Amino acid sequence: MSTQGEGTAQAGPVRWRTAMERALYGPDGFYVRPGGPGPAGHFRTSVHASPLYAQAVARLLLWVDGELGRPEELDLVDVGAGRGELLAGVLAALPPETAARVRPYGVERAERPAGLDGRIRWVGEPPPGTRGLLFANEWLDNVPLDLAEDGRYVEVARDGTESPGGPVDGPDRAWLERWWPGAGPGGGRAEIGRPRDEAWAAAVATVERGLAVAVDYAHTREARPPFGTLTGFRGGRETAPVPDGSCDVTAHVALDACAGPGAVLLTQRVALAALGVSGARPPLALASTDPVAYVRALSGAGEAAELTARGGLGDFGWLVQPVGVAPWPG
Protein backbone atom coordinates (compact mmCIF):
# COMPACT_ATOMS: atom_id res chain seq x y z
CA MET A 1 0.00 0.00 0.00
CA SER A 2 1.35 3.40 -0.96
CA THR A 3 1.48 5.90 1.89
CA GLN A 4 2.11 9.55 1.29
CA GLY A 5 4.90 11.05 3.34
CA GLU A 6 6.37 7.76 4.57
CA GLY A 7 9.88 8.39 5.82
CA THR A 8 9.41 12.15 5.77
CA ALA A 9 7.12 14.65 7.45
CA GLN A 10 3.57 14.57 6.10
CA ALA A 11 3.30 17.63 3.86
CA GLY A 12 -0.26 18.90 4.08
CA PRO A 13 -3.59 17.11 4.44
CA VAL A 14 -4.11 13.59 3.07
CA ARG A 15 -7.01 11.17 3.15
CA TRP A 16 -7.54 9.39 6.45
CA ARG A 17 -6.52 6.00 5.07
CA THR A 18 -3.08 7.32 4.20
CA ALA A 19 -2.79 9.17 7.50
CA MET A 20 -3.76 6.08 9.52
CA GLU A 21 -1.33 3.85 7.66
CA ARG A 22 1.52 6.21 8.40
CA ALA A 23 0.53 6.88 12.02
CA LEU A 24 0.05 3.23 12.94
CA TYR A 25 2.51 1.35 10.73
CA GLY A 26 4.92 3.85 9.18
CA PRO A 27 8.41 4.64 10.50
CA ASP A 28 8.06 4.99 14.29
CA GLY A 29 4.34 4.23 13.95
CA PHE A 30 2.23 3.47 17.00
CA TYR A 31 2.15 -0.31 16.45
CA VAL A 32 5.68 -0.86 15.18
CA ARG A 33 7.69 1.44 17.45
CA PRO A 34 10.29 -0.73 19.26
CA GLY A 35 10.57 -0.79 23.02
CA GLY A 36 7.07 0.42 23.80
CA PRO A 37 4.51 -1.26 26.09
CA GLY A 38 2.48 -2.60 23.19
CA PRO A 39 -1.30 -2.27 22.87
CA ALA A 40 -1.87 -3.41 26.48
CA GLY A 41 -0.19 -0.20 27.67
CA HIS A 42 -2.81 1.95 25.97
CA PHE A 43 -6.15 0.14 25.99
CA ARG A 44 -7.81 -2.88 27.57
CA THR A 45 -8.97 -5.71 25.32
CA SER A 46 -10.75 -8.94 26.21
CA VAL A 47 -7.38 -10.71 26.06
CA HIS A 48 -6.02 -8.47 28.81
CA ALA A 49 -9.23 -8.48 30.86
CA SER A 50 -9.16 -12.13 31.90
CA PRO A 51 -7.52 -15.50 31.16
CA LEU A 52 -11.08 -16.77 30.69
CA TYR A 53 -10.97 -15.29 27.19
CA ALA A 54 -7.97 -17.36 26.11
CA GLN A 55 -9.56 -20.40 27.71
CA ALA A 56 -12.69 -19.84 25.61
CA VAL A 57 -10.60 -19.56 22.44
CA ALA A 58 -8.86 -22.79 23.45
CA ARG A 59 -12.28 -24.50 23.62
CA LEU A 60 -13.10 -23.17 20.17
CA LEU A 61 -9.81 -24.56 18.86
CA LEU A 62 -10.68 -27.94 20.40
CA TRP A 63 -13.98 -27.90 18.49
CA VAL A 64 -12.11 -27.17 15.26
CA ASP A 65 -9.64 -29.94 16.09
CA GLY A 66 -12.52 -32.41 16.35
CA GLU A 67 -13.99 -31.22 13.04
CA LEU A 68 -10.62 -31.82 11.37
CA GLY A 69 -10.28 -35.29 12.81
CA ARG A 70 -7.49 -34.36 15.25
CA PRO A 71 -4.70 -33.98 12.69
CA GLU A 72 -1.00 -34.38 13.47
CA GLU A 73 -0.59 -30.60 13.09
CA LEU A 74 -3.24 -28.08 14.11
CA ASP A 75 -2.77 -24.43 13.13
CA LEU A 76 -3.61 -21.51 15.42
CA VAL A 77 -3.15 -18.15 13.68
CA ASP A 78 -3.55 -14.97 15.76
CA VAL A 79 -3.90 -11.98 13.42
CA GLY A 80 -2.97 -8.72 15.13
CA ALA A 81 -1.20 -10.66 17.86
CA GLY A 82 0.05 -7.68 19.88
CA ARG A 83 2.73 -9.11 22.14
CA GLY A 84 1.50 -12.71 21.82
CA GLU A 85 -0.64 -12.68 24.96
CA LEU A 86 -3.59 -14.56 23.45
CA LEU A 87 -1.40 -17.27 21.92
CA ALA A 88 0.40 -17.83 25.21
CA GLY A 89 -2.92 -18.05 27.05
CA VAL A 90 -4.43 -20.52 24.60
CA LEU A 91 -1.36 -22.77 24.66
CA ALA A 92 -1.47 -22.81 28.46
CA ALA A 93 -5.18 -23.69 28.47
CA LEU A 94 -5.01 -26.61 26.03
CA PRO A 95 -4.62 -30.23 27.09
CA PRO A 96 -0.93 -31.18 26.75
CA GLU A 97 -1.64 -33.68 23.96
CA THR A 98 -3.39 -31.00 21.89
CA ALA A 99 -0.84 -28.29 22.66
CA ALA A 100 1.91 -30.61 21.39
CA ARG A 101 0.20 -30.72 17.97
CA VAL A 102 -0.50 -26.99 17.66
CA ARG A 103 1.46 -24.78 15.25
CA PRO A 104 0.94 -21.27 16.67
CA TYR A 105 1.49 -18.19 14.48
CA GLY A 106 1.53 -14.58 15.65
CA VAL A 107 0.77 -12.23 12.74
CA GLU A 108 2.09 -8.72 13.39
CA ARG A 109 3.99 -5.91 11.71
CA ALA A 110 5.97 -5.22 14.86
CA GLU A 111 9.14 -7.13 15.67
CA ARG A 112 8.98 -10.37 17.63
CA PRO A 113 8.62 -9.59 21.35
CA ALA A 114 11.47 -10.54 23.65
CA GLY A 115 10.84 -13.64 25.73
CA LEU A 116 8.05 -14.98 23.52
CA ASP A 117 7.37 -18.71 23.73
CA GLY A 118 9.74 -20.40 21.28
CA ARG A 119 6.90 -22.47 19.81
CA ILE A 120 5.25 -19.36 18.39
CA ARG A 121 6.16 -18.47 14.81
CA TRP A 122 6.20 -14.68 14.34
CA VAL A 123 5.18 -13.65 10.81
CA GLY A 124 4.07 -10.57 8.89
CA GLU A 125 1.18 -12.21 7.01
CA PRO A 126 -1.21 -15.10 7.73
CA PRO A 127 0.41 -18.32 6.48
CA PRO A 128 -1.23 -19.99 3.46
CA GLY A 129 -2.84 -23.39 3.81
CA THR A 130 -3.99 -22.97 7.41
CA ARG A 131 -5.80 -25.99 8.82
CA GLY A 132 -7.22 -24.97 12.15
CA LEU A 133 -8.34 -21.66 13.65
CA LEU A 134 -7.54 -18.16 12.40
CA PHE A 135 -8.51 -15.67 15.10
CA ALA A 136 -8.38 -11.87 14.76
CA ASN A 137 -9.13 -10.03 18.00
CA GLU A 138 -9.41 -6.26 17.50
CA TRP A 139 -7.42 -6.33 14.28
CA LEU A 140 -9.86 -5.03 11.68
CA ASP A 141 -10.55 -1.81 13.62
CA ASN A 142 -6.92 -0.85 12.96
CA VAL A 143 -6.99 -1.58 9.23
CA PRO A 144 -6.73 1.96 7.78
CA LEU A 145 -9.77 3.33 5.98
CA ASP A 146 -11.04 6.54 4.43
CA LEU A 147 -13.76 8.79 5.83
CA ALA A 148 -16.48 10.56 3.90
CA GLU A 149 -18.71 13.49 4.76
CA ASP A 150 -21.36 15.13 2.58
CA GLY A 151 -20.27 12.85 -0.28
CA ARG A 152 -16.63 13.97 -0.17
CA TYR A 153 -13.49 12.39 1.22
CA VAL A 154 -12.28 13.81 4.54
CA GLU A 155 -8.64 14.86 4.56
CA VAL A 156 -6.54 15.34 7.69
CA ALA A 157 -3.29 17.04 8.64
CA ARG A 158 -0.73 15.47 10.94
CA ASP A 159 -2.09 17.51 13.87
CA GLY A 160 -5.62 16.12 13.34
CA THR A 161 -7.09 19.16 11.58
CA GLU A 162 -9.63 18.00 8.98
CA SER A 163 -10.69 19.52 5.67
CA PRO A 164 -12.95 18.41 2.78
CA GLY A 165 -11.35 16.54 -0.11
CA GLY A 166 -12.60 15.45 -3.50
CA PRO A 167 -15.88 13.63 -4.23
CA VAL A 168 -16.10 9.98 -3.23
CA ASP A 169 -16.12 7.89 -6.38
CA GLY A 170 -15.49 4.45 -7.86
CA PRO A 171 -15.49 1.39 -5.57
CA ASP A 172 -15.66 3.57 -2.44
CA ARG A 173 -18.87 5.20 -3.63
CA ALA A 174 -20.32 1.80 -4.53
CA TRP A 175 -19.43 0.48 -1.08
CA LEU A 176 -21.17 3.39 0.66
CA GLU A 177 -24.27 3.02 -1.50
CA ARG A 178 -24.55 -0.64 -0.53
CA TRP A 179 -23.39 -0.63 3.07
CA TRP A 180 -23.81 2.87 4.56
CA PRO A 181 -27.19 4.32 3.56
CA GLY A 182 -27.47 8.09 3.50
CA ALA A 183 -23.72 8.72 3.17
CA GLY A 184 -23.89 10.57 -0.16
CA PRO A 185 -24.04 14.33 -0.82
CA GLY A 186 -26.03 16.01 1.93
CA GLY A 187 -25.45 12.99 4.19
CA GLY A 188 -23.54 12.62 7.40
CA ARG A 189 -20.12 11.23 8.23
CA ALA A 190 -19.26 7.69 7.19
CA GLU A 191 -16.30 5.32 7.39
CA ILE A 192 -15.59 3.50 4.14
CA GLY A 193 -15.04 -0.09 5.25
CA ARG A 194 -13.99 -1.51 1.88
CA PRO A 195 -10.31 -2.00 2.95
CA ARG A 196 -11.49 -4.04 5.96
CA ASP A 197 -13.64 -6.25 3.68
CA GLU A 198 -10.62 -6.86 1.46
CA ALA A 199 -8.26 -7.49 4.38
CA TRP A 200 -10.64 -10.00 5.94
CA ALA A 201 -11.29 -11.77 2.63
CA ALA A 202 -7.53 -12.12 2.13
CA ALA A 203 -7.10 -13.56 5.64
CA VAL A 204 -9.95 -16.05 5.17
CA ALA A 205 -8.46 -17.10 1.82
CA THR A 206 -5.39 -18.44 3.68
CA VAL A 207 -7.57 -20.96 5.56
CA GLU A 208 -7.69 -24.33 3.81
CA ARG A 209 -10.01 -25.90 6.40
CA GLY A 210 -11.24 -24.66 9.74
CA LEU A 211 -12.71 -21.49 11.17
CA ALA A 212 -11.84 -17.83 10.68
CA VAL A 213 -13.09 -15.56 13.47
CA ALA A 214 -12.96 -11.76 13.69
CA VAL A 215 -13.84 -10.06 16.98
CA ASP A 216 -14.22 -6.31 17.12
CA TYR A 217 -16.17 -3.19 17.92
CA ALA A 218 -18.89 -3.46 15.29
CA HIS A 219 -22.08 -2.09 13.79
CA THR A 220 -24.47 -3.25 11.07
CA ARG A 221 -26.19 -1.64 8.10
CA GLU A 222 -29.43 -1.14 10.02
CA ALA A 223 -27.69 0.96 12.69
CA ARG A 224 -24.66 2.76 11.28
CA PRO A 225 -23.53 5.61 13.58
CA PRO A 226 -24.50 8.92 11.94
CA PHE A 227 -21.30 10.67 13.04
CA GLY A 228 -18.90 7.75 12.64
CA THR A 229 -16.75 6.17 15.34
CA LEU A 230 -13.18 7.30 14.64
CA THR A 231 -11.29 7.86 17.89
CA GLY A 232 -7.89 7.49 19.55
CA PHE A 233 -6.44 5.81 22.65
CA ARG A 234 -3.34 6.68 24.62
CA GLY A 235 -2.22 5.56 28.07
CA GLY A 236 -5.50 3.83 28.85
CA ARG A 237 -7.68 6.81 27.95
CA GLU A 238 -9.74 7.75 24.93
CA THR A 239 -8.33 10.76 23.13
CA ALA A 240 -8.64 12.72 19.90
CA PRO A 241 -7.59 10.67 16.83
CA VAL A 242 -4.47 12.61 15.93
CA PRO A 243 -2.52 10.75 13.19
CA ASP A 244 0.99 11.64 14.34
CA GLY A 245 1.98 8.23 15.71
CA SER A 246 1.44 9.19 19.35
CA CYS A 247 -1.82 7.28 19.82
CA ASP A 248 -3.91 4.45 18.52
CA VAL A 249 -6.32 5.50 15.77
CA THR A 250 -9.31 3.20 15.43
CA ALA A 251 -12.84 2.97 14.06
CA HIS A 252 -15.55 0.38 14.58
CA VAL A 253 -15.99 -2.32 11.93
CA ALA A 254 -18.89 -2.95 9.56
CA LEU A 255 -18.65 -6.70 10.21
CA ASP A 256 -21.76 -7.45 8.15
CA ALA A 257 -19.98 -6.07 5.08
CA CYS A 258 -16.95 -8.29 5.80
CA ALA A 259 -18.99 -11.49 6.15
CA GLY A 260 -18.52 -14.13 3.48
CA PRO A 261 -20.79 -17.06 2.51
CA GLY A 262 -21.90 -19.11 5.50
CA ALA A 263 -20.60 -16.61 8.06
CA VAL A 264 -22.49 -16.00 11.30
CA LEU A 265 -22.57 -12.76 13.29
CA LEU A 266 -22.87 -13.03 17.08
CA THR A 267 -22.33 -10.79 20.04
CA GLN A 268 -19.41 -11.67 22.29
CA ARG A 269 -21.91 -12.25 25.07
CA VAL A 270 -23.59 -15.05 23.08
CA ALA A 271 -20.33 -16.49 21.72
CA LEU A 272 -18.62 -16.70 25.11
CA ALA A 273 -21.70 -18.21 26.74
CA ALA A 274 -21.56 -20.99 24.13
CA LEU A 275 -17.89 -21.47 25.07
CA GLY A 276 -18.63 -21.87 28.76
CA VAL A 277 -17.95 -18.35 30.05
CA SER A 278 -20.62 -17.39 32.57
CA GLY A 279 -20.88 -14.44 34.94
CA ALA A 280 -23.22 -16.32 37.28
CA ARG A 281 -22.24 -16.11 40.95
CA PRO A 282 -21.21 -19.37 42.62
CA PRO A 283 -23.67 -20.88 45.13
CA LEU A 284 -23.37 -19.29 48.54
CA ALA A 285 -23.21 -22.72 50.16
CA LEU A 286 -19.75 -23.16 48.62
CA ALA A 287 -18.48 -20.39 50.90
CA SER A 288 -19.10 -22.65 53.89
CA THR A 289 -17.85 -25.92 52.46
CA ASP A 290 -14.83 -24.61 50.51
CA PRO A 291 -14.09 -20.90 51.10
CA VAL A 292 -11.01 -20.89 48.85
CA ALA A 293 -12.94 -22.38 45.94
CA TYR A 294 -15.76 -19.89 46.55
CA VAL A 295 -13.42 -16.89 46.38
CA ARG A 296 -11.81 -18.29 43.23
CA ALA A 297 -15.19 -18.89 41.61
CA LEU A 298 -16.42 -15.43 42.64
CA SER A 299 -13.36 -13.83 41.05
CA GLY A 300 -13.93 -15.81 37.86
CA ALA A 301 -17.56 -14.76 37.77
CA GLY A 302 -16.51 -11.12 38.01
CA GLU A 303 -14.09 -11.49 35.13
CA ALA A 304 -16.71 -13.32 33.07
CA ALA A 305 -19.20 -10.55 33.79
CA GLU A 306 -16.77 -7.97 32.38
CA LEU A 307 -16.19 -10.03 29.23
CA THR A 308 -19.93 -10.40 28.61
CA ALA A 309 -21.26 -7.07 29.92
CA ARG A 310 -23.96 -5.22 28.01
CA GLY A 311 -22.70 -1.82 26.94
CA GLY A 312 -19.12 -3.11 27.22
CA LEU A 313 -17.04 -6.02 25.96
CA GLY A 314 -20.11 -8.25 25.67
CA ASP A 315 -21.41 -6.08 22.82
CA PHE A 316 -18.38 -6.80 20.63
CA GLY A 317 -19.21 -8.54 17.36
CA TRP A 318 -17.96 -12.03 16.49
CA LEU A 319 -17.83 -12.89 12.80
CA VAL A 320 -17.46 -16.68 12.54
CA GLN A 321 -16.60 -17.96 9.05
CA PRO A 322 -16.44 -21.73 8.42
CA VAL A 323 -14.12 -22.96 5.69
CA GLY A 324 -14.62 -26.58 4.67
CA VAL A 325 -16.15 -27.53 8.05
CA ALA A 326 -19.62 -27.53 9.52
CA PRO A 327 -20.90 -24.23 10.94
CA TRP A 328 -19.88 -23.73 14.54
CA PRO A 329 -22.94 -24.66 16.62
CA GLY A 330 -22.39 -21.77 19.05
Coordinates of C-alpha atoms in Angstrom, one line a residue, residues 3-262:
T3 CA 1.5 5.9 1.9
Q4 CA 2.1 9.6 1.3
G5 CA 4.9 11.0 3.3
E6 CA 6.4 7.8 4.6
G7 CA 9.9 8.4 5.8
T8 CA 9.4 12.2 5.8
A9 CA 7.1 14.6 7.5
Q10 CA 3.6 14.6 6.1
A11 CA 3.3 17.6 3.9
G12 CA -0.3 18.9 4.1
P13 CA -3.6 17.1 4.4
V14 CA -4.1 13.6 3.1
R15 CA -7.0 11.2 3.1
W16 CA -7.5 9.4 6.5
R17 CA -6.5 6.0 5.1
T18 CA -3.1 7.3 4.2
A19 CA -2.8 9.2 7.5
M20 CA -3.8 6.1 9.5
E21 CA -1.3 3.8 7.7
R22 CA 1.5 6.2 8.4
A23 CA 0.5 6.9 12.0
L24 CA 0.0 3.2 12.9
Y25 CA 2.5 1.4 10.7
G26 CA 4.9 3.9 9.2
P27 CA 8.4 4.6 10.5
D28 CA 8.1 5.0 14.3
G29 CA 4.3 4.2 14.0
F30 CA 2.2 3.5 17.0
Y31 CA 2.2 -0.3 16.4
V32 CA 5.7 -0.9 15.2
R33 CA 7.7 1.4 17.4
P34 CA 10.3 -0.7 19.3
G35 CA 10.6 -0.8 23.0
G36 CA 7.1 0.4 23.8
P37 CA 4.5 -1.3 26.1
G38 CA 2.5 -2.6 23.2
P39 CA -1.3 -2.3 22.9
A40 CA -1.9 -3.4 26.5
G41 CA -0.2 -0.2 27.7
H42 CA -2.8 2.0 26.0
F43 CA -6.2 0.1 26.0
R44 CA -7.8 -2.9 27.6
T45 CA -9.0 -5.7 25.3
S46 CA -10.7 -8.9 26.2
V47 CA -7.4 -10.7 26.1
H48 CA -6.0 -8.5 28.8
A49 CA -9.2 -8.5 30.9
S50 CA -9.2 -12.1 31.9
P51 CA -7.5 -15.5 31.2
L52 CA -11.1 -16.8 30.7
Y53 CA -11.0 -15.3 27.2
A54 CA -8.0 -17.4 26.1
Q55 CA -9.6 -20.4 27.7
A56 CA -12.7 -19.8 25.6
V57 CA -10.6 -19.6 22.4
A58 CA -8.9 -22.8 23.5
R59 CA -12.3 -24.5 23.6
L60 CA -13.1 -23.2 20.2
L61 CA -9.8 -24.6 18.9
L62 CA -10.7 -27.9 20.4
W63 CA -14.0 -27.9 18.5
V64 CA -12.1 -27.2 15.3
D65 CA -9.6 -29.9 16.1
G66 CA -12.5 -32.4 16.3
E67 CA -14.0 -31.2 13.0
L68 CA -10.6 -31.8 11.4
G69 CA -10.3 -35.3 12.8
R70 CA -7.5 -34.4 15.2
P71 CA -4.7 -34.0 12.7
E72 CA -1.0 -34.4 13.5
E73 CA -0.6 -30.6 13.1
L74 CA -3.2 -28.1 14.1
D75 CA -2.8 -24.4 13.1
L76 CA -3.6 -21.5 15.4
V77 CA -3.2 -18.2 13.7
D78 CA -3.6 -15.0 15.8
V79 CA -3.9 -12.0 13.4
G80 CA -3.0 -8.7 15.1
A81 CA -1.2 -10.7 17.9
G82 CA 0.1 -7.7 19.9
R83 CA 2.7 -9.1 22.1
G84 CA 1.5 -12.7 21.8
E85 CA -0.6 -12.7 25.0
L86 CA -3.6 -14.6 23.5
L87 CA -1.4 -17.3 21.9
A88 CA 0.4 -17.8 25.2
G89 CA -2.9 -18.1 27.1
V90 CA -4.4 -20.5 24.6
L91 CA -1.4 -22.8 24.7
A92 CA -1.5 -22.8 28.5
A93 CA -5.2 -23.7 28.5
L94 CA -5.0 -26.6 26.0
P95 CA -4.6 -30.2 27.1
P96 CA -0.9 -31.2 26.7
E97 CA -1.6 -33.7 24.0
T98 CA -3.4 -31.0 21.9
A99 CA -0.8 -28.3 22.7
A100 CA 1.9 -30.6 21.4
R101 CA 0.2 -30.7 18.0
V102 CA -0.5 -27.0 17.7
R103 CA 1.5 -24.8 15.3
P104 CA 0.9 -21.3 16.7
Y105 CA 1.5 -18.2 14.5
G106 CA 1.5 -14.6 15.7
V107 CA 0.8 -12.2 12.7
E108 CA 2.1 -8.7 13.4
R109 CA 4.0 -5.9 11.7
A110 CA 6.0 -5.2 14.9
E111 CA 9.1 -7.1 15.7
R112 CA 9.0 -10.4 17.6
P113 CA 8.6 -9.6 21.4
A114 CA 11.5 -10.5 23.7
G115 CA 10.8 -13.6 25.7
L116 CA 8.1 -15.0 23.5
D117 CA 7.4 -18.7 23.7
G118 CA 9.7 -20.4 21.3
R119 CA 6.9 -22.5 19.8
I120 CA 5.2 -19.4 18.4
R121 CA 6.2 -18.5 14.8
W122 CA 6.2 -14.7 14.3
V123 CA 5.2 -13.6 10.8
G124 CA 4.1 -10.6 8.9
E125 CA 1.2 -12.2 7.0
P126 CA -1.2 -15.1 7.7
P127 CA 0.4 -18.3 6.5
P128 CA -1.2 -20.0 3.5
G129 CA -2.8 -23.4 3.8
T130 CA -4.0 -23.0 7.4
R131 CA -5.8 -26.0 8.8
G132 CA -7.2 -25.0 12.2
L133 CA -8.3 -21.7 13.6
L134 CA -7.5 -18.2 12.4
F135 CA -8.5 -15.7 15.1
A136 CA -8.4 -11.9 14.8
N137 CA -9.1 -10.0 18.0
E138 CA -9.4 -6.3 17.5
W139 CA -7.4 -6.3 14.3
L140 CA -9.9 -5.0 11.7
D141 CA -10.6 -1.8 13.6
N142 CA -6.9 -0.9 13.0
V143 CA -7.0 -1.6 9.2
P144 CA -6.7 2.0 7.8
L145 CA -9.8 3.3 6.0
D146 CA -11.0 6.5 4.4
L147 CA -13.8 8.8 5.8
A148 CA -16.5 10.6 3.9
E149 CA -18.7 13.5 4.8
D150 CA -21.4 15.1 2.6
G151 CA -20.3 12.9 -0.3
R152 CA -16.6 14.0 -0.2
Y153 CA -13.5 12.4 1.2
V154 CA -12.3 13.8 4.5
E155 CA -8.6 14.9 4.6
V156 CA -6.5 15.3 7.7
A157 CA -3.3 17.0 8.6
R158 CA -0.7 15.5 10.9
D159 CA -2.1 17.5 13.9
G160 CA -5.6 16.1 13.3
T161 CA -7.1 19.2 11.6
E162 CA -9.6 18.0 9.0
S163 CA -10.7 19.5 5.7
P164 CA -12.9 18.4 2.8
G165 CA -11.3 16.5 -0.1
G166 CA -12.6 15.5 -3.5
P167 CA -15.9 13.6 -4.2
V168 CA -16.1 10.0 -3.2
D169 CA -16.1 7.9 -6.4
G170 CA -15.5 4.5 -7.9
P171 CA -15.5 1.4 -5.6
D172 CA -15.7 3.6 -2.4
R173 CA -18.9 5.2 -3.6
A174 CA -20.3 1.8 -4.5
W175 CA -19.4 0.5 -1.1
L176 CA -21.2 3.4 0.7
E177 CA -24.3 3.0 -1.5
R178 CA -24.5 -0.6 -0.5
W179 CA -23.4 -0.6 3.1
W180 CA -23.8 2.9 4.6
P181 CA -27.2 4.3 3.6
G182 CA -27.5 8.1 3.5
A183 CA -23.7 8.7 3.2
G184 CA -23.9 10.6 -0.2
P185 CA -24.0 14.3 -0.8
G186 CA -26.0 16.0 1.9
G187 CA -25.5 13.0 4.2
G188 CA -23.5 12.6 7.4
R189 CA -20.1 11.2 8.2
A190 CA -19.3 7.7 7.2
E191 CA -16.3 5.3 7.4
I192 CA -15.6 3.5 4.1
G193 CA -15.0 -0.1 5.2
R194 CA -14.0 -1.5 1.9
P195 CA -10.3 -2.0 3.0
R196 CA -11.5 -4.0 6.0
D197 CA -13.6 -6.2 3.7
E198 CA -10.6 -6.9 1.5
A199 CA -8.3 -7.5 4.4
W200 CA -10.6 -10.0 5.9
A201 CA -11.3 -11.8 2.6
A202 CA -7.5 -12.1 2.1
A203 CA -7.1 -13.6 5.6
V204 CA -10.0 -16.0 5.2
A205 CA -8.5 -17.1 1.8
T206 CA -5.4 -18.4 3.7
V207 CA -7.6 -21.0 5.6
E208 CA -7.7 -24.3 3.8
R209 CA -10.0 -25.9 6.4
G210 CA -11.2 -24.7 9.7
L211 CA -12.7 -21.5 11.2
A212 CA -11.8 -17.8 10.7
V213 CA -13.1 -15.6 13.5
A214 CA -13.0 -11.8 13.7
V215 CA -13.8 -10.1 17.0
D216 CA -14.2 -6.3 17.1
Y217 CA -16.2 -3.2 17.9
A218 CA -18.9 -3.5 15.3
H219 CA -22.1 -2.1 13.8
T220 CA -24.5 -3.3 11.1
R221 CA -26.2 -1.6 8.1
E222 CA -29.4 -1.1 10.0
A223 CA -27.7 1.0 12.7
R224 CA -24.7 2.8 11.3
P225 CA -23.5 5.6 13.6
P226 CA -24.5 8.9 11.9
F227 CA -21.3 10.7 13.0
G228 CA -18.9 7.7 12.6
T229 CA -16.7 6.2 15.3
L230 CA -13.2 7.3 14.6
T231 CA -11.3 7.9 17.9
G232 CA -7.9 7.5 19.6
F233 CA -6.4 5.8 22.6
R234 CA -3.3 6.7 24.6
G235 CA -2.2 5.6 28.1
G236 CA -5.5 3.8 28.8
R237 CA -7.7 6.8 27.9
E238 CA -9.7 7.8 24.9
T239 CA -8.3 10.8 23.1
A240 CA -8.6 12.7 19.9
P241 CA -7.6 10.7 16.8
V242 CA -4.5 12.6 15.9
P243 CA -2.5 10.8 13.2
D244 CA 1.0 11.6 14.3
G245 CA 2.0 8.2 15.7
S246 CA 1.4 9.2 19.3
C247 CA -1.8 7.3 19.8
D248 CA -3.9 4.4 18.5
V249 CA -6.3 5.5 15.8
T250 CA -9.3 3.2 15.4
A251 CA -12.8 3.0 14.1
H252 CA -15.6 0.4 14.6
V253 CA -16.0 -2.3 11.9
A254 CA -18.9 -3.0 9.6
L255 CA -18.6 -6.7 10.2
D256 CA -21.8 -7.5 8.2
A257 CA -20.0 -6.1 5.1
C258 CA -17.0 -8.3 5.8
A259 CA -19.0 -11.5 6.2
G260 CA -18.5 -14.1 3.5
P261 CA -20.8 -17.1 2.5
G262 CA -21.9 -19.1 5.5

